[in-house]
Amino acid sequence: MTLDLFEPEAGPSVEGRIEPLGPQSCVLRGFALPTEQALVESIDQVTAAAPFRHMVTPGGQTMSVALTNCGPLGWITDRRGYRYSPVDPLTQHPWPAMPACFLSLAQSAAEAAGFADFTPDACLINRYEPGSRMGLHQDRDEQDFNQPIVSVSLGIPAVFQFGGLTRQDRPTRIPLFHGDVVVWGGVDRLRFHGILTVKEAMHPLLGARRINFTFRKAG
Ligand code: SIN
Ligand code: FE2
């Protein structure tokens, strides 16, 4: 375990700093820190009703990341494909409502990144444990690519890969820490992205876990 888990060596994770990633994408360092307590409580409430589970890709692979959702629509995958569903396939109930602190964080982060009037109807919550990873992909199961993606990271750090519009473009690697928010939209909306294998670490609020939640306008 290392000690520099929550702050990188130099200034980049200083709360409030905006780091551009592209013409219409950026990292808002520490943007979620002021509401971390409410966010963690809300995650516990959502996952009590809709537990984290490991889903299977259309190709038959079990994802190393466990996921759940809140809000009117939830992203799911199974042998039949990737899609959004208003119903949790595990419980057959609607997904839990999007907590108010989630929605206001998503909207204020979108606005800070230059996207006014973001109206997310889906929030995918991913849980990474050391050894979990997410391969390079585009978020393209949504109806409307005019609205951005807002992605909040809590818990242990991870390395975000942010590529181009084709799988061949070499991604840049951006370390993400507890409280960081990444926003991409507009000309950057369909850029490939992923998460490198998460390393062993411990976080005081979340233990050996990274929780990422991603807001989208899906329907
Ligand atoms: C995702 O692309 O759905 C997740 C990205 C992340 O975990 O930061
Ligand atoms: Fe994604």
Tab-separated table of C-alpha atoms and ligand atoms in Angstrom:
chain	number	residue	atom	x	y	z
A	1	MET	CA	0.000	0.000	0.000
A	2	THR	CA	1.210	3.514	-0.716
A	3	LEU	CA	0.610	6.676	1.242
A	4	ASP	CA	0.024	9.101	-1.624
A	5	LEU	CA	-3.434	7.731	-2.339
A	6	PHE	CA	-5.534	10.845	-2.232
A	7	GLU	CA	-3.342	13.530	-3.693
A	8	PRO	CA	-0.924	13.216	-6.593
A	9	GLU	CA	2.596	14.541	-6.041
A	10	ALA	CA	2.028	18.061	-7.317
A	11	GLY	CA	-0.906	20.432	-7.743
A	12	PRO	CA	-3.268	18.701	-10.189
A	13	SER	CA	-5.730	17.338	-7.625
A	14	VAL	CA	-6.062	20.604	-5.740
A	15	GLU	CA	-9.751	21.059	-5.111
A	16	GLY	CA	-11.491	23.219	-7.670
A	17	ARG	CA	-8.942	22.967	-10.473
A	18	ILE	CA	-10.210	22.407	-14.005
A	19	GLU	CA	-7.941	20.342	-16.242
A	20	PRO	CA	-8.943	20.351	-19.912
A	21	LEU	CA	-8.767	16.966	-21.656
A	22	GLY	CA	-10.048	18.076	-25.050
A	23	PRO	CA	-12.102	20.862	-26.673
A	24	GLN	CA	-15.243	19.834	-24.748
A	25	SER	CA	-13.941	17.583	-21.980
A	26	CYS	CA	-12.223	18.167	-18.660
A	27	VAL	CA	-11.454	16.887	-15.175
A	28	LEU	CA	-12.948	18.920	-12.320
A	29	ARG	CA	-10.510	18.041	-9.540
A	30	GLY	CA	-12.147	17.514	-6.165
A	31	PHE	CA	-15.506	18.768	-7.385
A	32	ALA	CA	-17.432	16.100	-5.422
A	33	LEU	CA	-15.480	16.483	-2.166
A	34	PRO	CA	-17.880	18.934	-0.464
A	35	THR	CA	-20.723	16.382	-0.723
A	36	GLU	CA	-18.744	13.145	-0.237
A	37	GLN	CA	-20.651	12.160	2.921
A	38	ALA	CA	-24.096	12.546	1.352
A	39	LEU	CA	-22.929	10.768	-1.798
A	40	VAL	CA	-21.630	7.745	0.141
A	41	GLU	CA	-24.847	7.539	2.186
A	42	SER	CA	-26.889	7.694	-1.016
A	43	ILE	CA	-24.810	4.927	-2.596
A	44	ASP	CA	-25.530	2.755	0.449
A	45	GLN	CA	-29.263	3.471	0.110
A	46	VAL	CA	-29.340	2.734	-3.610
A	47	THR	CA	-27.352	-0.482	-3.273
A	48	ALA	CA	-29.559	-1.707	-0.405
A	49	ALA	CA	-32.476	-1.722	-2.889
A	50	ALA	CA	-30.524	-2.578	-6.058
A	51	PRO	CA	-27.374	-4.500	-5.090
A	52	PHE	CA	-24.110	-4.449	-7.030
A	53	ARG	CA	-23.868	-7.442	-9.356
A	54	HIS	CA	-21.484	-8.717	-12.018
A	55	MET	CA	-23.155	-8.676	-15.420
A	56	VAL	CA	-22.240	-10.680	-18.508
A	57	THR	CA	-21.269	-9.072	-21.806
A	58	PRO	CA	-22.914	-10.112	-25.089
A	59	GLY	CA	-19.701	-12.062	-25.772
A	60	GLY	CA	-20.223	-14.095	-22.583
A	61	GLN	CA	-17.536	-12.517	-20.374
A	62	THR	CA	-18.392	-11.693	-16.757
A	63	MET	CA	-17.388	-8.091	-16.075
A	64	SER	CA	-14.766	-7.557	-13.343
A	65	VAL	CA	-16.615	-4.359	-12.416
A	66	ALA	CA	-19.841	-4.826	-10.413
A	67	LEU	CA	-22.649	-2.414	-11.236
A	68	THR	CA	-26.059	-1.108	-10.345
A	69	ASN	CA	-28.130	1.923	-11.365
A	70	CYS	CA	-30.434	4.614	-10.105
A	71	GLY	CA	-32.800	6.920	-11.911
A	72	PRO	CA	-35.524	6.217	-14.502
A	73	LEU	CA	-33.226	4.180	-16.775
A	74	GLY	CA	-30.410	1.773	-15.952
A	75	TRP	CA	-27.640	0.459	-18.212
A	76	ILE	CA	-27.554	-3.333	-18.384
A	77	THR	CA	-25.779	-6.023	-20.341
A	78	ASP	CA	-26.467	-9.700	-20.906
A	79	ARG	CA	-26.110	-12.218	-23.734
A	80	ARG	CA	-28.743	-10.247	-25.686
A	81	GLY	CA	-26.728	-7.024	-25.730
A	82	TYR	CA	-26.098	-3.664	-24.087
A	83	ARG	CA	-29.150	-1.496	-23.452
A	84	TYR	CA	-31.055	0.709	-21.015
A	85	SER	CA	-33.907	-0.717	-18.975
A	86	PRO	CA	-36.431	0.951	-16.624
A	87	VAL	CA	-36.504	-2.268	-14.577
A	88	ASP	CA	-33.724	-3.934	-12.578
A	89	PRO	CA	-33.436	-7.455	-14.044
A	90	LEU	CA	-32.341	-8.781	-10.629
A	91	THR	CA	-35.336	-7.536	-8.618
A	92	GLN	CA	-37.854	-6.872	-11.430
A	93	HIS	CA	-38.504	-3.507	-9.730
A	94	PRO	CA	-37.817	-0.040	-11.120
A	95	TRP	CA	-34.330	1.223	-10.311
A	96	PRO	CA	-34.134	3.347	-7.128
A	97	ALA	CA	-34.767	7.051	-7.669
A	98	MET	CA	-31.793	9.275	-8.381
A	99	PRO	CA	-30.841	10.866	-5.038
A	100	ALA	CA	-31.142	14.670	-4.989
A	101	CYS	CA	-27.447	15.080	-4.120
A	102	PHE	CA	-26.542	13.006	-7.211
A	103	LEU	CA	-28.668	15.075	-9.557
A	104	SER	CA	-27.460	18.431	-8.285
A	105	LEU	CA	-23.816	17.315	-8.460
A	106	ALA	CA	-24.316	16.103	-12.045
A	107	GLN	CA	-25.942	19.340	-13.110
A	108	SER	CA	-23.446	21.646	-11.427
A	109	ALA	CA	-20.490	19.663	-12.808
A	110	ALA	CA	-21.958	19.765	-16.323
A	111	GLU	CA	-22.461	23.490	-16.009
A	112	ALA	CA	-18.902	24.037	-14.716
A	113	ALA	CA	-17.676	22.146	-17.792
A	114	GLY	CA	-19.725	24.295	-20.167
A	115	PHE	CA	-22.879	22.193	-20.572
A	116	ALA	CA	-25.931	24.047	-19.311
A	117	ASP	CA	-29.304	22.290	-18.906
A	118	PHE	CA	-27.988	18.745	-18.448
A	119	THR	CA	-30.976	16.516	-17.691
A	120	PRO	CA	-29.685	13.021	-16.857
A	121	ASP	CA	-32.224	10.202	-16.695
A	122	ALA	CA	-29.709	7.442	-15.974
A	123	CYS	CA	-26.959	6.914	-13.427
A	124	LEU	CA	-24.756	3.838	-13.754
A	125	ILE	CA	-22.856	3.051	-10.556
A	126	ASN	CA	-19.702	0.966	-11.017
A	127	ARG	CA	-17.773	-0.726	-8.200
A	128	TYR	CA	-14.111	-1.526	-8.820
A	129	GLU	CA	-12.066	-3.698	-6.501
A	130	PRO	CA	-8.304	-4.086	-6.868
A	131	GLY	CA	-7.856	-6.098	-10.067
A	132	SER	CA	-11.017	-4.723	-11.732
A	133	ARG	CA	-10.681	-2.929	-15.053
A	134	MET	CA	-12.844	-1.529	-17.815
A	135	GLY	CA	-11.668	-1.936	-21.383
A	136	LEU	CA	-11.688	0.904	-23.914
A	137	HIS	CA	-15.203	1.611	-25.151
A	138	GLN	CA	-17.486	4.390	-26.356
A	139	ASP	CA	-20.688	5.357	-24.536
A	140	ARG	CA	-23.091	4.995	-27.433
A	141	ASP	CA	-26.166	3.219	-26.102
A	142	GLU	CA	-27.871	6.582	-25.493
A	143	GLN	CA	-30.417	8.187	-27.838
A	144	ASP	CA	-29.064	11.715	-27.679
A	145	PHE	CA	-25.343	12.403	-28.057
A	146	ASN	CA	-25.941	16.136	-27.582
A	147	GLN	CA	-25.909	15.706	-23.821
A	148	PRO	CA	-22.592	15.126	-22.037
A	149	ILE	CA	-21.374	12.316	-19.812
A	150	VAL	CA	-20.626	13.260	-16.200
A	151	SER	CA	-18.465	10.737	-14.347
A	152	VAL	CA	-17.776	10.959	-10.592
A	153	SER	CA	-14.990	9.015	-8.895
A	154	LEU	CA	-14.896	8.110	-5.202
A	155	GLY	CA	-12.652	5.833	-3.157
A	156	ILE	CA	-9.300	4.385	-4.198
A	157	PRO	CA	-7.530	5.888	-7.223
A	158	ALA	CA	-7.582	4.623	-10.779
A	159	VAL	CA	-6.058	5.518	-14.115
A	160	PHE	CA	-8.574	6.749	-16.697
A	161	GLN	CA	-7.718	6.229	-20.339
A	162	PHE	CA	-9.102	8.863	-22.661
A	163	GLY	CA	-8.639	8.131	-26.337
A	164	GLY	CA	-9.901	9.493	-29.616
A	165	LEU	CA	-12.859	8.789	-31.843
A	166	THR	CA	-11.349	5.557	-33.141
A	167	ARG	CA	-10.092	2.591	-31.153
A	168	GLN	CA	-6.695	3.037	-32.834
A	169	ASP	CA	-6.066	6.493	-31.332
A	170	ARG	CA	-3.588	6.160	-28.479
A	171	PRO	CA	-5.323	7.115	-25.208
A	172	THR	CA	-3.869	9.522	-22.690
A	173	ARG	CA	-3.720	8.311	-19.072
A	174	ILE	CA	-5.224	10.477	-16.372
A	175	PRO	CA	-5.067	9.465	-12.697
A	176	LEU	CA	-8.428	9.962	-10.985
A	177	PHE	CA	-8.774	10.434	-7.243
A	178	HIS	CA	-11.562	10.529	-4.692
A	179	GLY	CA	-13.847	13.455	-5.533
A	180	ASP	CA	-12.723	14.030	-9.113
A	181	VAL	CA	-15.389	14.527	-11.806
A	182	VAL	CA	-14.766	13.999	-15.532
A	183	VAL	CA	-17.120	15.561	-18.086
A	184	TRP	CA	-17.066	14.868	-21.831
A	185	GLY	CA	-19.552	16.012	-24.452
A	186	GLY	CA	-19.955	17.800	-27.762
A	187	VAL	CA	-17.134	16.926	-30.152
A	188	ASP	CA	-15.612	14.705	-27.417
A	189	ARG	CA	-18.836	12.823	-26.622
A	190	LEU	CA	-17.884	9.627	-28.473
A	191	ARG	CA	-14.244	9.398	-27.432
A	192	PHE	CA	-13.039	5.955	-26.392
A	193	HIS	CA	-12.291	5.603	-22.684
A	194	GLY	CA	-11.614	2.981	-20.045
A	195	ILE	CA	-10.008	2.223	-16.695
A	196	LEU	CA	-6.681	0.410	-16.249
A	197	THR	CA	-6.535	-2.443	-13.742
A	198	VAL	CA	-7.106	-0.910	-10.302
A	199	LYS	CA	-4.226	-1.328	-7.841
A	200	GLU	CA	-4.462	-2.414	-4.212
A	201	ALA	CA	-5.194	0.562	-1.980
A	202	MET	CA	-7.373	1.568	0.956
A	203	HIS	CA	-9.637	4.576	1.315
A	204	PRO	CA	-10.905	5.835	4.709
A	205	LEU	CA	-14.534	6.161	3.552
A	206	LEU	CA	-14.826	3.301	1.070
A	207	GLY	CA	-12.146	0.752	1.975
A	208	ALA	CA	-10.514	-1.156	-0.883
A	209	ARG	CA	-13.057	0.037	-3.432
A	210	ARG	CA	-13.473	2.590	-6.142
A	211	ILE	CA	-17.022	3.733	-6.850
A	212	ASN	CA	-17.629	5.530	-10.119
A	213	PHE	CA	-21.001	6.865	-11.099
A	214	THR	CA	-21.767	8.079	-14.549
A	215	PHE	CA	-24.699	10.284	-15.461
A	216	ARG	CA	-26.204	10.173	-18.925
A	217	LYS	CA	-29.266	11.324	-20.787
A	218	ALA	CA	-30.137	7.904	-22.127
A	219	GLY	CA	-33.732	8.115	-23.322
B	1	SIN	C1	-17.459	4.027	-17.568
B	1	SIN	O1	-16.902	4.309	-18.622
B	1	SIN	O2	-18.634	3.631	-17.513
B	1	SIN	C2	-16.717	4.106	-16.265
B	1	SIN	C3	-15.549	5.028	-16.256
B	1	SIN	C4	-14.914	5.066	-14.886
B	1	SIN	O3	-15.040	4.111	-14.116
B	1	SIN	O4	-14.258	6.076	-14.552
B	2	FE2	FE	-18.086	4.566	-20.416
